[in-house]
């Protein structure tokens, strides 16, 4: 044997021996001062979680779990509170708008100027920021080019990049023009890169089939954009076709007509619904249709808009007043929805690059708006965990229980007293792997 070959053989043997001597512990016990049972709203003191292969295999006293798994690695989070990973039911990871550019121009620039590949890479960054802030699952609702969302979801599943668990819709179904502002005839071909226009029930059925062929987990419909509203029979065809294969439908709908068309067709969630009449709320409660309130505090609306620093003081004041009125109107309709018994799931609809915030951090701002509407911290946490899991049909997520996915977050402070502690997540475990730990 040549000396070089011998050296390589020795190196190989040495590597094998060292691998055999230090097996990676495949079990982990996560220990914290207390754990929140999101179903009952009760803290469980002195409990720990045993994690194996990405699953929670036991919840119990630390000493008991150590007896069960003496070789498990231990992560001690000391005085922190453990919660299940958060679920954002309305994301757009593949776009990041510039607040200095208007909404219509942002869309035109993004769709015509960025390739789907480029948007998927942007989505990888946004997704990582979501996870780092504690959002371990998202339902990504379009504005992702042609199947860019599928590419990102699959890359995350394959472990190519770190990102949240994703359910994706591919291109949203819409009336003519999608959500674009006015485009000249020659430029309108760009619409098909972002939306599938469905003008009648047959086109709607074809579009639903195509979405599933393209890799969609669910269907997103833009029920209205200005005066362009999907017709009731077309909406019914969409829901029928998706439900026939046990997939869900998320409906962007705002105002009396659009929310009624969506609710009567039997969609699974109404997104935004900034204006919803009481009779539609009644239908939603009766049919268990979720409202996903994508509401923000006034100062976040301001941060998502063009800077007003150069404007005269009286114009700045008018703007602030406008954002305050929008927020108040949102509060009023969320109060009516909760009182009517409509189930609520958290959704951020965040797609702006807000200075000083990661995507994940700004995505949690709706919690403050929900709290201002009168939802209790527990109701908000449930909207972002078990209720969101119900809407996404991911019942293996959303709470810390045996046999559920090991998506855990930890915070300092008491989230049942102050919901804003969730804006400062200190520890994140995703599928049993630690993504972040500031509590060492
Ligand atoms: Zn949206």
Short mmCIF file of C-alpha atoms and ligand atoms in Angstrom, two decimals:
data_model
loop_
_atom_site.label_atom_id
_atom_site.label_comp_id
_atom_site.label_asym_id
_atom_site.label_seq_id
_atom_site.Cartn_x
_atom_site.Cartn_y
_atom_site.Cartn_z
CA UNK A 1 0.00 0.00 0.00
CA UNK A 2 1.26 3.44 -0.94
CA UNK A 3 1.92 5.76 2.04
CA UNK A 4 -0.79 8.18 0.84
CA UNK A 5 -3.39 5.41 0.70
CA UNK A 6 -2.36 4.19 4.14
CA UNK A 7 -2.72 7.71 5.53
CA UNK A 8 -6.18 8.02 4.02
CA UNK A 9 -7.22 4.66 5.48
CA UNK A 10 -6.04 5.70 8.92
CA UNK A 11 -7.90 8.99 8.61
CA UNK A 12 -11.06 7.15 7.56
CA UNK A 13 -10.80 4.71 10.48
CA UNK A 14 -10.14 7.55 12.91
CA UNK A 15 -13.24 9.35 11.63
CA UNK A 16 -15.36 6.22 12.07
CA UNK A 17 -14.10 5.73 15.62
CA UNK A 18 -14.71 9.35 16.59
CA UNK A 19 -18.25 9.21 15.14
CA UNK A 20 -18.93 6.05 17.11
CA UNK A 21 -17.64 7.61 20.31
CA UNK A 22 -19.80 10.74 20.16
CA UNK A 23 -23.28 9.79 19.07
CA UNK A 24 -25.51 12.82 18.68
CA UNK A 25 -28.17 12.56 21.38
CA UNK A 26 -31.43 11.98 19.54
CA UNK A 27 -33.48 12.94 22.59
CA UNK A 28 -33.80 16.34 24.20
CA UNK A 29 -35.53 17.48 27.36
CA UNK A 30 -36.61 21.12 27.31
CA UNK A 31 -37.09 22.44 30.81
CA UNK A 32 -38.59 25.79 31.87
CA UNK A 33 -40.26 27.33 34.90
CA UNK A 34 -43.69 26.81 33.39
CA UNK A 35 -45.52 25.73 30.31
CA UNK A 36 -48.74 27.20 28.94
CA UNK A 37 -51.57 24.82 28.18
CA UNK A 38 -53.13 26.90 25.40
CA UNK A 39 -56.37 24.93 25.50
CA UNK A 40 -57.22 25.70 29.12
CA UNK A 41 -55.14 28.84 29.58
CA UNK A 42 -53.53 27.28 32.66
CA UNK A 43 -49.85 27.34 33.47
CA UNK A 44 -48.29 23.99 34.29
CA UNK A 45 -45.47 24.63 36.75
CA UNK A 46 -42.27 22.59 36.81
CA UNK A 47 -43.07 20.69 33.62
CA UNK A 48 -40.63 19.66 30.94
CA UNK A 49 -40.95 18.38 27.40
CA UNK A 50 -39.24 15.30 25.99
CA UNK A 51 -38.47 15.61 22.29
CA UNK A 52 -37.41 12.84 19.95
CA UNK A 53 -37.20 12.81 16.16
CA UNK A 54 -39.00 16.11 15.81
CA UNK A 55 -41.92 15.01 17.99
CA UNK A 56 -42.97 15.65 21.56
CA UNK A 57 -42.91 12.18 23.11
CA UNK A 58 -43.77 13.15 26.69
CA UNK A 59 -44.71 16.11 28.89
CA UNK A 60 -44.18 15.78 32.61
CA UNK A 61 -42.04 16.42 35.65
CA UNK A 62 -38.37 16.86 34.74
CA UNK A 63 -37.25 14.04 37.07
CA UNK A 64 -39.73 11.64 35.47
CA UNK A 65 -38.59 12.48 31.96
CA UNK A 66 -34.95 12.03 32.99
CA UNK A 67 -35.77 8.56 34.26
CA UNK A 68 -37.44 7.79 30.92
CA UNK A 69 -34.53 9.17 28.89
CA UNK A 70 -31.34 9.29 31.00
CA UNK A 71 -29.16 10.00 27.94
CA UNK A 72 -31.23 12.91 26.67
CA UNK A 73 -29.59 16.29 26.20
CA UNK A 74 -31.08 18.87 28.56
CA UNK A 75 -31.95 22.43 27.55
CA UNK A 76 -32.64 24.47 30.66
CA UNK A 77 -34.58 27.65 29.92
CA UNK A 78 -34.59 28.59 33.61
CA UNK A 79 -37.31 31.08 34.47
CA UNK A 80 -38.92 31.24 31.03
CA UNK A 81 -42.45 30.33 29.92
CA UNK A 82 -42.83 27.70 27.20
CA UNK A 83 -45.51 27.96 24.54
CA UNK A 84 -46.19 26.15 21.28
CA UNK A 85 -44.70 27.76 18.13
CA UNK A 86 -46.89 30.49 16.63
CA UNK A 87 -48.90 30.03 13.44
CA UNK A 88 -49.38 32.95 11.03
CA UNK A 89 -52.38 32.17 8.80
CA UNK A 90 -51.75 34.94 6.28
CA UNK A 91 -48.24 35.56 4.98
CA UNK A 92 -46.65 36.73 1.75
CA UNK A 93 -43.05 35.60 2.22
CA UNK A 94 -42.18 36.17 -1.44
CA UNK A 95 -42.69 39.89 -1.49
CA UNK A 96 -41.22 42.73 0.53
CA UNK A 97 -42.58 46.12 -0.41
CA UNK A 98 -40.80 49.43 0.00
CA UNK A 99 -42.94 51.81 2.11
CA UNK A 100 -41.67 54.74 0.04
CA UNK A 101 -43.32 53.30 -3.09
CA UNK A 102 -47.13 53.11 -3.42
CA UNK A 103 -48.98 49.76 -3.24
CA UNK A 104 -49.79 49.55 -7.00
CA UNK A 105 -46.26 50.48 -8.06
CA UNK A 106 -44.77 48.02 -5.57
CA UNK A 107 -46.83 45.21 -7.11
CA UNK A 108 -45.94 46.18 -10.69
CA UNK A 109 -42.24 46.46 -9.82
CA UNK A 110 -42.13 43.19 -7.89
CA UNK A 111 -43.99 41.08 -10.43
CA UNK A 112 -42.44 42.53 -13.57
CA UNK A 113 -38.96 43.06 -12.18
CA UNK A 114 -38.23 40.00 -10.04
CA UNK A 115 -37.93 36.45 -11.31
CA UNK A 116 -39.73 33.73 -9.40
CA UNK A 117 -36.33 32.31 -8.45
CA UNK A 118 -35.32 35.64 -6.97
CA UNK A 119 -38.59 35.89 -5.06
CA UNK A 120 -38.15 32.38 -3.65
CA UNK A 121 -34.72 33.40 -2.32
CA UNK A 122 -36.29 36.51 -0.78
CA UNK A 123 -38.88 34.19 0.76
CA UNK A 124 -36.08 32.12 2.32
CA UNK A 125 -34.86 35.25 4.13
CA UNK A 126 -38.37 36.25 5.23
CA UNK A 127 -39.12 32.72 6.38
CA UNK A 128 -35.99 32.56 8.50
CA UNK A 129 -36.90 35.88 10.10
CA UNK A 130 -40.37 34.51 10.87
CA UNK A 131 -38.94 31.44 12.60
CA UNK A 132 -36.47 33.51 14.63
CA UNK A 133 -39.39 35.59 15.93
CA UNK A 134 -41.30 32.45 16.99
CA UNK A 135 -43.53 31.89 13.93
CA UNK A 136 -42.95 28.21 13.16
CA UNK A 137 -45.83 27.66 10.73
CA UNK A 138 -47.31 29.89 8.04
CA UNK A 139 -50.12 29.75 5.53
CA UNK A 140 -48.67 31.67 2.58
CA UNK A 141 -51.47 33.14 0.49
CA UNK A 142 -50.18 33.94 -2.97
CA UNK A 143 -48.25 36.86 -4.42
CA UNK A 144 -45.42 34.45 -4.97
CA UNK A 145 -45.11 34.35 -8.77
CA UNK A 146 -45.87 31.07 -10.49
CA UNK A 147 -45.23 28.38 -7.85
CA UNK A 148 -42.41 30.27 -6.09
CA UNK A 149 -44.19 29.39 -2.84
CA UNK A 150 -44.13 25.69 -3.72
CA UNK A 151 -40.39 25.91 -4.39
CA UNK A 152 -39.78 27.58 -1.02
CA UNK A 153 -42.02 25.14 0.89
CA UNK A 154 -40.26 22.18 -0.70
CA UNK A 155 -36.78 23.64 -0.07
CA UNK A 156 -37.64 24.09 3.61
CA UNK A 157 -39.02 20.55 3.82
CA UNK A 158 -35.85 19.20 2.22
CA UNK A 159 -33.73 21.08 4.76
CA UNK A 160 -32.01 23.28 2.15
CA UNK A 161 -32.97 26.39 4.11
CA UNK A 162 -34.33 27.10 7.59
CA UNK A 163 -37.91 28.29 7.44
CA UNK A 164 -41.35 27.73 8.89
CA UNK A 165 -43.64 24.86 8.01
CA UNK A 166 -45.61 26.17 5.05
CA UNK A 167 -49.03 25.63 3.56
CA UNK A 168 -49.21 27.43 0.21
CA UNK A 169 -51.90 28.48 -2.23
CA UNK A 170 -49.95 29.13 -5.45
CA UNK A 171 -51.51 31.92 -7.54
CA UNK A 172 -54.69 33.43 -6.12
CA UNK A 173 -57.88 33.12 -8.17
CA UNK A 174 -59.38 36.51 -8.97
CA UNK A 175 -61.57 38.65 -11.19
CA UNK A 176 -59.97 40.47 -14.15
CA UNK A 177 -56.71 42.23 -13.34
CA UNK A 178 -56.05 40.47 -10.04
CA UNK A 179 -55.04 43.12 -7.51
CA UNK A 180 -53.06 45.21 -9.96
CA UNK A 181 -53.61 48.91 -10.41
CA UNK A 182 -54.30 50.08 -13.94
CA UNK A 183 -52.01 48.51 -16.54
CA UNK A 184 -51.97 49.25 -20.27
CA UNK A 185 -53.32 46.47 -22.50
CA UNK A 186 -49.83 45.46 -23.65
CA UNK A 187 -48.62 45.17 -20.05
CA UNK A 188 -51.57 43.12 -18.74
CA UNK A 189 -49.93 39.78 -19.50
CA UNK A 190 -48.03 40.31 -16.24
CA UNK A 191 -51.28 39.61 -14.32
CA UNK A 192 -51.01 35.89 -15.12
CA UNK A 193 -47.65 35.73 -13.34
CA UNK A 194 -49.43 36.48 -10.06
CA UNK A 195 -53.18 35.65 -10.44
CA UNK A 196 -55.44 33.25 -12.29
CA UNK A 197 -58.43 35.15 -13.62
CA UNK A 198 -61.65 33.13 -13.27
CA UNK A 199 -64.64 34.67 -15.05
CA UNK A 200 -67.11 31.79 -14.75
CA UNK A 201 -67.67 28.51 -12.85
CA UNK A 202 -65.96 26.32 -15.45
CA UNK A 203 -62.85 28.49 -15.47
CA UNK A 204 -62.93 28.38 -11.67
CA UNK A 205 -63.02 24.59 -11.56
CA UNK A 206 -60.12 24.40 -14.02
CA UNK A 207 -58.11 26.91 -11.96
CA UNK A 208 -58.62 24.93 -8.75
CA UNK A 209 -57.46 21.73 -10.47
CA UNK A 210 -54.46 23.57 -11.91
CA UNK A 211 -53.51 24.96 -8.48
CA UNK A 212 -53.44 21.47 -7.00
CA UNK A 213 -51.44 20.21 -9.98
CA UNK A 214 -49.00 23.09 -9.36
CA UNK A 215 -48.57 21.97 -5.74
CA UNK A 216 -51.05 24.08 -3.77
CA UNK A 217 -52.15 22.95 -0.32
CA UNK A 218 -55.19 25.21 -0.39
CA UNK A 219 -56.95 27.77 -2.58
CA UNK A 220 -56.80 31.55 -2.20
CA UNK A 221 -59.46 33.71 -3.80
CA UNK A 222 -59.49 37.47 -4.18
CA UNK A 223 -63.25 37.93 -3.96
CA UNK A 224 -63.13 41.66 -4.61
CA UNK A 225 -60.80 44.37 -5.82
CA UNK A 226 -62.66 47.65 -6.21
CA UNK A 227 -65.73 47.05 -8.38
CA UNK A 228 -64.39 43.72 -9.69
CA UNK A 229 -66.16 41.04 -7.67
CA UNK A 230 -66.23 37.26 -8.21
CA UNK A 231 -69.81 36.19 -9.03
CA UNK A 232 -71.65 33.97 -6.51
CA UNK A 233 -71.90 30.95 -8.84
CA UNK A 234 -68.17 31.17 -9.62
CA UNK A 235 -67.36 31.39 -5.91
CA UNK A 236 -69.53 28.34 -5.19
CA UNK A 237 -67.77 26.37 -7.95
CA UNK A 238 -64.36 27.19 -6.38
CA UNK A 239 -65.41 26.03 -2.91
CA UNK A 240 -67.14 22.91 -4.24
CA UNK A 241 -64.14 21.89 -6.30
CA UNK A 242 -61.67 22.41 -3.42
CA UNK A 243 -63.84 20.80 -0.75
CA UNK A 244 -64.49 17.81 -3.02
CA UNK A 245 -60.84 16.87 -2.42
CA UNK A 246 -60.86 18.05 1.22
CA UNK A 247 -58.80 21.17 0.64
CA UNK A 248 -59.58 24.57 2.11
CA UNK A 249 -60.42 27.95 0.63
CA UNK A 250 -59.17 31.29 1.98
CA UNK A 251 -61.11 34.30 0.73
CA UNK A 252 -59.80 37.84 0.61
CA UNK A 253 -63.07 39.74 1.07
CA UNK A 254 -63.92 43.23 2.24
CA UNK A 255 -67.34 44.85 2.43
CA UNK A 256 -70.99 43.77 2.44
CA UNK A 257 -71.19 42.00 -0.94
CA UNK A 258 -67.83 40.25 -1.08
CA UNK A 259 -67.97 38.88 2.47
CA UNK A 260 -71.55 37.65 1.90
CA UNK A 261 -70.63 35.94 -1.40
CA UNK A 262 -67.68 34.23 0.34
CA UNK A 263 -69.64 33.19 3.45
CA UNK A 264 -72.64 31.90 1.50
CA UNK A 265 -70.33 29.86 -0.73
CA UNK A 266 -68.90 28.27 2.45
CA UNK A 267 -65.24 29.29 2.35
CA UNK A 268 -63.06 28.29 5.33
CA UNK A 269 -61.77 31.74 6.20
CA UNK A 270 -62.44 35.34 5.37
CA UNK A 271 -59.22 37.34 5.22
CA UNK A 272 -59.17 40.99 6.33
CA UNK A 273 -62.94 41.58 6.33
CA UNK A 274 -62.33 45.16 7.43
CA UNK A 275 -66.03 45.72 6.75
CA UNK A 276 -68.46 42.86 7.50
CA UNK A 277 -72.19 43.26 8.20
CA UNK A 278 -73.74 41.48 11.18
CA UNK A 279 -75.78 39.04 9.09
CA UNK A 280 -72.57 37.78 7.44
CA UNK A 281 -70.93 37.38 10.87
CA UNK A 282 -73.92 35.20 11.81
CA UNK A 283 -73.36 32.97 8.76
CA UNK A 284 -69.66 32.75 9.61
CA UNK A 285 -70.36 31.69 13.20
CA UNK A 286 -72.93 29.10 12.08
CA UNK A 287 -70.61 27.61 9.43
CA UNK A 288 -67.40 27.85 11.54
CA UNK A 289 -65.82 30.22 9.02
CA UNK A 290 -62.75 31.86 10.51
CA UNK A 291 -62.11 35.57 10.40
CA UNK A 292 -58.41 36.29 9.90
CA UNK A 293 -58.11 39.93 11.03
CA UNK A 294 -55.01 41.40 9.45
CA UNK A 295 -55.12 44.47 11.69
CA UNK A 296 -52.29 46.73 12.87
CA UNK A 297 -51.83 49.49 15.43
CA UNK A 298 -51.89 53.01 13.88
CA UNK A 299 -48.12 53.48 14.16
CA UNK A 300 -47.48 50.31 12.12
CA UNK A 301 -49.81 51.56 9.38
CA UNK A 302 -47.75 54.75 9.36
CA UNK A 303 -44.51 52.74 9.12
CA UNK A 304 -45.94 50.84 6.11
CA UNK A 305 -46.65 54.13 4.31
CA UNK A 306 -44.49 56.76 2.66
CA UNK A 307 -42.55 58.78 5.20
CA UNK A 308 -44.38 61.95 6.19
CA UNK A 309 -41.36 63.74 7.71
CA UNK A 310 -41.18 66.24 4.84
CA UNK A 311 -44.90 67.06 4.92
CA UNK A 312 -46.37 70.12 6.67
CA UNK A 313 -47.38 69.43 10.30
CA UNK A 314 -51.12 69.74 9.60
CA UNK A 315 -50.88 67.11 6.83
CA UNK A 316 -48.91 64.82 9.18
CA UNK A 317 -51.65 65.23 11.75
CA UNK A 318 -54.36 64.36 9.22
CA UNK A 319 -52.45 61.21 8.31
CA UNK A 320 -52.13 60.12 11.93
CA UNK A 321 -55.82 60.78 12.38
CA UNK A 322 -56.61 58.61 9.34
CA UNK A 323 -54.54 55.67 10.67
CA UNK A 324 -56.18 56.03 14.06
CA UNK A 325 -59.66 55.92 12.46
CA UNK A 326 -58.73 52.81 10.42
CA UNK A 327 -57.51 51.08 13.59
CA UNK A 328 -60.66 52.03 15.49
CA UNK A 329 -62.90 50.75 12.73
CA UNK A 330 -60.95 47.45 12.79
CA UNK A 331 -61.43 47.19 16.56
CA UNK A 332 -65.16 47.76 16.24
CA UNK A 333 -65.65 44.99 13.67
CA UNK A 334 -63.38 42.53 15.58
CA UNK A 335 -65.45 43.16 18.73
CA UNK A 336 -68.65 42.45 16.75
CA UNK A 337 -67.12 39.29 15.26
CA UNK A 338 -66.00 37.93 18.65
CA UNK A 339 -69.42 38.78 20.18
CA UNK A 340 -71.16 36.96 17.29
CA UNK A 341 -69.13 33.83 18.04
CA UNK A 342 -67.01 33.93 14.85
CA UNK A 343 -63.81 31.88 15.30
CA UNK A 344 -60.67 34.03 15.03
CA UNK A 345 -57.29 32.97 13.62
CA UNK A 346 -54.19 35.15 13.58
CA UNK A 347 -52.88 36.42 10.24
CA UNK A 348 -50.39 39.19 9.66
CA UNK A 349 -50.61 39.90 5.91
CA UNK A 350 -47.21 41.55 6.45
CA UNK A 351 -45.33 42.29 3.24
CA UNK A 352 -43.64 45.64 3.93
CA UNK A 353 -40.00 46.23 4.74
CA UNK A 354 -40.46 48.14 7.99
CA UNK A 355 -37.29 49.87 9.20
CA UNK A 356 -36.00 48.47 12.49
CA UNK A 357 -38.05 45.27 12.35
CA UNK A 358 -37.42 41.85 10.89
CA UNK A 359 -40.31 40.30 8.97
CA UNK A 360 -41.06 38.10 11.96
CA UNK A 361 -41.06 40.99 14.43
CA UNK A 362 -43.41 43.19 12.38
CA UNK A 363 -45.67 40.20 11.72
CA UNK A 364 -46.52 39.97 15.42
CA UNK A 365 -47.77 43.57 15.64
CA UNK A 366 -51.42 42.57 14.99
CA UNK A 367 -51.43 41.10 18.53
CA UNK A 368 -51.41 44.68 19.86
CA UNK A 369 -54.34 45.60 17.66
CA UNK A 370 -56.28 42.52 18.77
CA UNK A 371 -55.60 43.44 22.40
CA UNK A 372 -56.81 47.00 21.75
CA UNK A 373 -60.02 45.45 20.37
CA UNK A 374 -60.59 43.74 23.71
CA UNK A 375 -59.39 40.21 22.98
CA UNK A 376 -57.71 38.75 26.07
CA UNK A 377 -54.06 37.62 25.84
CA UNK A 378 -55.24 33.98 26.04
CA UNK A 379 -57.72 34.51 23.17
CA UNK A 380 -54.93 36.04 21.10
CA UNK A 381 -52.54 33.18 21.88
CA UNK A 382 -55.26 30.67 20.96
CA UNK A 383 -55.87 32.54 17.67
CA UNK A 384 -52.17 32.06 16.89
CA UNK A 385 -51.93 28.43 18.05
CA UNK A 386 -54.82 25.96 18.39
CA UNK A 387 -57.36 27.94 16.38
CA UNK A 388 -54.84 28.59 13.62
CA UNK A 389 -53.95 24.87 13.64
CA UNK A 390 -57.65 24.07 13.23
CA UNK A 391 -57.97 26.44 10.27
CA UNK A 392 -54.87 24.96 8.62
CA UNK A 393 -55.98 21.41 9.44
CA UNK A 394 -52.64 20.77 11.13
CA UNK A 395 -53.90 19.23 14.33
CA UNK A 396 -50.46 17.80 15.09
CA UNK A 397 -49.41 21.41 15.82
CA UNK A 398 -50.65 24.27 17.99
CA UNK A 399 -50.21 22.90 21.51
CA UNK A 400 -47.58 21.23 23.68
CA UNK A 401 -48.81 17.67 23.96
CA UNK A 402 -47.52 14.15 23.46
CA UNK A 403 -47.25 13.10 19.79
CA UNK A 404 -47.41 16.67 18.51
CA UNK A 405 -44.71 18.35 16.44
CA UNK A 406 -41.85 19.72 18.55
CA UNK A 407 -42.29 23.40 17.71
CA UNK A 408 -41.66 25.31 20.94
CA UNK A 409 -41.00 28.91 21.87
CA UNK A 410 -40.09 30.51 25.17
CA UNK A 411 -40.52 34.02 26.49
CA UNK A 412 -39.61 35.89 29.63
CA UNK A 413 -42.49 37.48 31.52
CA UNK A 414 -46.16 36.56 31.64
CA UNK A 415 -47.84 36.39 28.20
CA UNK A 416 -51.26 35.96 29.86
CA UNK A 417 -50.84 39.41 31.42
CA UNK A 418 -48.91 41.19 28.68
CA UNK A 419 -49.28 39.93 25.10
CA UNK A 420 -46.34 42.06 23.93
CA UNK A 421 -43.84 39.68 25.59
CA UNK A 422 -44.50 37.51 22.52
CA UNK A 423 -42.76 40.19 20.47
CA UNK A 424 -39.57 39.21 22.28
CA UNK A 425 -39.27 35.45 21.84
CA UNK A 426 -36.03 34.16 23.39
CA UNK A 427 -35.99 30.52 22.37
CA UNK A 428 -37.27 28.72 19.30
CA UNK A 429 -37.31 25.01 18.56
CA UNK A 430 -38.60 23.91 15.16
CA UNK A 431 -39.22 20.23 14.38
CA UNK A 432 -37.12 19.33 17.42
CA UNK A 433 -34.12 21.46 16.40
CA UNK A 434 -33.05 24.59 18.27
CA UNK A 435 -33.13 27.60 15.95
CA UNK A 436 -32.43 30.18 18.61
CA UNK A 437 -31.64 30.23 22.32
CA UNK A 438 -30.92 33.50 24.14
CA UNK A 439 -31.66 31.94 27.53
CA UNK A 440 -28.48 29.93 27.97
ZN1 LIG B 1 -52.70 39.23 1.82
#
